[in-house]
CSV table of C-alpha atoms in Angstrom, one decimal:
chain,number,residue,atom,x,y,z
A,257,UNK,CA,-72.7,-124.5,-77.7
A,258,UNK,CA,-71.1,-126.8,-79.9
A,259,UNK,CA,-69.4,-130.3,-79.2
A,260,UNK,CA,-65.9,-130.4,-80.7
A,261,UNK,CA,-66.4,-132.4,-83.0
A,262,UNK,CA,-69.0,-129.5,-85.0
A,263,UNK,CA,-66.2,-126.9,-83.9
A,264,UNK,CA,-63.8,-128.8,-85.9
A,265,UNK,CA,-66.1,-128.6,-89.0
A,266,UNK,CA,-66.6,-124.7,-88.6
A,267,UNK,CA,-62.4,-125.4,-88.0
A,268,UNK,CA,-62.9,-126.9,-91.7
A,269,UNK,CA,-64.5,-124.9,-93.6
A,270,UNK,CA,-62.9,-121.8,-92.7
A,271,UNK,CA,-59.4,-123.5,-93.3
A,272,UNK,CA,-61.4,-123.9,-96.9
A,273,UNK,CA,-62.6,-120.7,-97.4
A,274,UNK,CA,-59.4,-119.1,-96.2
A,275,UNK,CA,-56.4,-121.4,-96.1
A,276,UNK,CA,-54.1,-119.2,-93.6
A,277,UNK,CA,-56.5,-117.6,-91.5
A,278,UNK,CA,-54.9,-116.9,-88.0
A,279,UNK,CA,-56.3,-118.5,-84.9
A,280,UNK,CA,-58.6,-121.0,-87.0
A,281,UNK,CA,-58.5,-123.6,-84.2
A,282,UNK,CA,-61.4,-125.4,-82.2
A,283,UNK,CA,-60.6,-123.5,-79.2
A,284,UNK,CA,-61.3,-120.3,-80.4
A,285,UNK,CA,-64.8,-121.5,-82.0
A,286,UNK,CA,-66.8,-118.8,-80.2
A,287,UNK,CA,-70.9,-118.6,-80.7
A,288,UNK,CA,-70.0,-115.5,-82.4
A,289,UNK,CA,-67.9,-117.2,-85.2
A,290,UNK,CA,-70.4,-119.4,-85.4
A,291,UNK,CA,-73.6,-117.1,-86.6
A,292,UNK,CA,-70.9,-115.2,-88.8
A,293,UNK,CA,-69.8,-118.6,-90.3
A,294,UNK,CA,-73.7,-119.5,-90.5
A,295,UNK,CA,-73.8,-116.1,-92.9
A,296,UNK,CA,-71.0,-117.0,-94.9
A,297,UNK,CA,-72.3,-120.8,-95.5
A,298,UNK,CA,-75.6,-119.7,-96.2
A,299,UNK,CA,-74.2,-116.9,-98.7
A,300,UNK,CA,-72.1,-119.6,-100.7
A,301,UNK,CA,-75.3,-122.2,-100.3
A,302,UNK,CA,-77.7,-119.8,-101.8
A,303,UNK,CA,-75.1,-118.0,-104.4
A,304,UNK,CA,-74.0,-122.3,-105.6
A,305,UNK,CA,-77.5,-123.6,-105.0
A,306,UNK,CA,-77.5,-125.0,-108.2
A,307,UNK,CA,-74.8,-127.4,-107.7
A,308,UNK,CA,-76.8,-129.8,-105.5
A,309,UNK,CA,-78.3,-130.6,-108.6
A,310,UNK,CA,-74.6,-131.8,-110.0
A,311,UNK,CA,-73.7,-133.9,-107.3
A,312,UNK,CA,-75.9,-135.6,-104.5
A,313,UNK,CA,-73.2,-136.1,-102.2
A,314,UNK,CA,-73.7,-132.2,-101.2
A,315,UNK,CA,-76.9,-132.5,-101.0
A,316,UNK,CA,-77.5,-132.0,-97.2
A,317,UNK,CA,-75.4,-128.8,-97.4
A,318,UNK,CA,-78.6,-127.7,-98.7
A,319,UNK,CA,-81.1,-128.5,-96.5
A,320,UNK,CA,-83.1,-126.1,-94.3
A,321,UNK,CA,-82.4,-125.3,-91.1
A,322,UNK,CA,-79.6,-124.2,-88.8
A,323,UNK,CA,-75.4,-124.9,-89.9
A,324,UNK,CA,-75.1,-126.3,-86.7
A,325,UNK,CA,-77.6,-129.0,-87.3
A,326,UNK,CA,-76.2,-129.2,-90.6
A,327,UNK,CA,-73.0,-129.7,-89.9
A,328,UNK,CA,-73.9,-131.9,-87.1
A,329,UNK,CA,-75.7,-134.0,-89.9
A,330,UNK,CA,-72.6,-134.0,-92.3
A,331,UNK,CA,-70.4,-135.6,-89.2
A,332,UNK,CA,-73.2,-138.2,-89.0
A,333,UNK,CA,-72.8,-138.8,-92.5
A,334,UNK,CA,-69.4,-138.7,-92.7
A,335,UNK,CA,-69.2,-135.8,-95.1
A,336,UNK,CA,-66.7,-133.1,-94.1
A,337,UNK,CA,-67.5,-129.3,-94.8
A,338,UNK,CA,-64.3,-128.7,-96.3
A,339,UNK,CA,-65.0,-131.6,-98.8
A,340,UNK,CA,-68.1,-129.5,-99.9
A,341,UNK,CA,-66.2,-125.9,-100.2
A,342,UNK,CA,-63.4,-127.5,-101.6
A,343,UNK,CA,-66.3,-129.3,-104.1
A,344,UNK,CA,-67.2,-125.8,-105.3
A,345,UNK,CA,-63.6,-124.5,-105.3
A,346,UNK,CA,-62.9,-126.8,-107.9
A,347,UNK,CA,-65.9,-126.0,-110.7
A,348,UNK,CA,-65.1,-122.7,-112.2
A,349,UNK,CA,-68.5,-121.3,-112.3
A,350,UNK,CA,-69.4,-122.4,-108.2
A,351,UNK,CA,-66.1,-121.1,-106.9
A,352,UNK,CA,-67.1,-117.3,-107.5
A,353,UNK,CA,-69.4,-118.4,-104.7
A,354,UNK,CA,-66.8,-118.8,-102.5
A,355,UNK,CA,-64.4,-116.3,-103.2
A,356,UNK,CA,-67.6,-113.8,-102.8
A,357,UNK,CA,-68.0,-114.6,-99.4
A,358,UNK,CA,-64.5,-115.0,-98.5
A,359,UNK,CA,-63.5,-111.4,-99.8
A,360,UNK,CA,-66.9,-109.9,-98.1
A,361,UNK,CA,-66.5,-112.1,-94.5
A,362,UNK,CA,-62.9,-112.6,-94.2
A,363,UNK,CA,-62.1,-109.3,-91.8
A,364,UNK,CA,-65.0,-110.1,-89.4
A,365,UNK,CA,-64.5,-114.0,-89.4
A,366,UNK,CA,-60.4,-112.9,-88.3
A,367,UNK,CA,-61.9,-110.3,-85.4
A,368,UNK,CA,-64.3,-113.1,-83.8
A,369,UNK,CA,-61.7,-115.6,-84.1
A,370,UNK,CA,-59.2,-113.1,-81.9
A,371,UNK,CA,-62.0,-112.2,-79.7
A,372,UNK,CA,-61.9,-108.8,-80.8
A,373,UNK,CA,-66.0,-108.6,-82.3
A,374,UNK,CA,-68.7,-107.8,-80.8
């Protein structure tokens, strides 16, 4: 599972994708919401993959491999999740990424964070 520290970046990014989502707190940072959050971060990566190209400082949002060893990576680095979504929220033509996954994730993300999903 994950330390608290990589909870607080999954805490992060969904407080970026969805500013008033209920329950967003590390405590209720479940595996579940996890592989649903690695879906929705992997749907915005792959729909704003482009922008790594604009801005190096993203880069590692990028990378290969799994979100929590990503995210674990960014912590290292000192690079913050929301900083990235919030990055993309603020170019016209990468937040369609986010808003994308945040209309098509945003019931299931609210169910796993009550601990109604399984």
């Amino acid at each position: 599972m994950c330390t608290n520290e990589q909870k607080a970046q999954y805490v992060a990014a969904i407080a970026a994708i969805w500013p008033n989502m209920p329950n967003n707190s590390i405590n209720n940072i479940s595996g579940e919401v996890v592989d649903l959050m690695g879906q929705v971060l992997n749907s915005i990566r792959d729909c704003s993959q482009a922008f790594v190209a604009i801005d190096a400082t993203f880069s590692l949002f990028y990378d290969s491999g799994s979100w929590g060893d990503i995210l674990a990576n960014a912590l290292i680095n000192g690079i913050n999740v929301g900083d990235w979504i919030a990055a993309l929220r603020g170019n016209m033509q990468y937040n369609v990424c986010v808003v994308t996954a945040a209309a098509n994730w945003r019931s299931a993300i609210e169910l796993a964070l009550m601990g109604l999903r399984k």
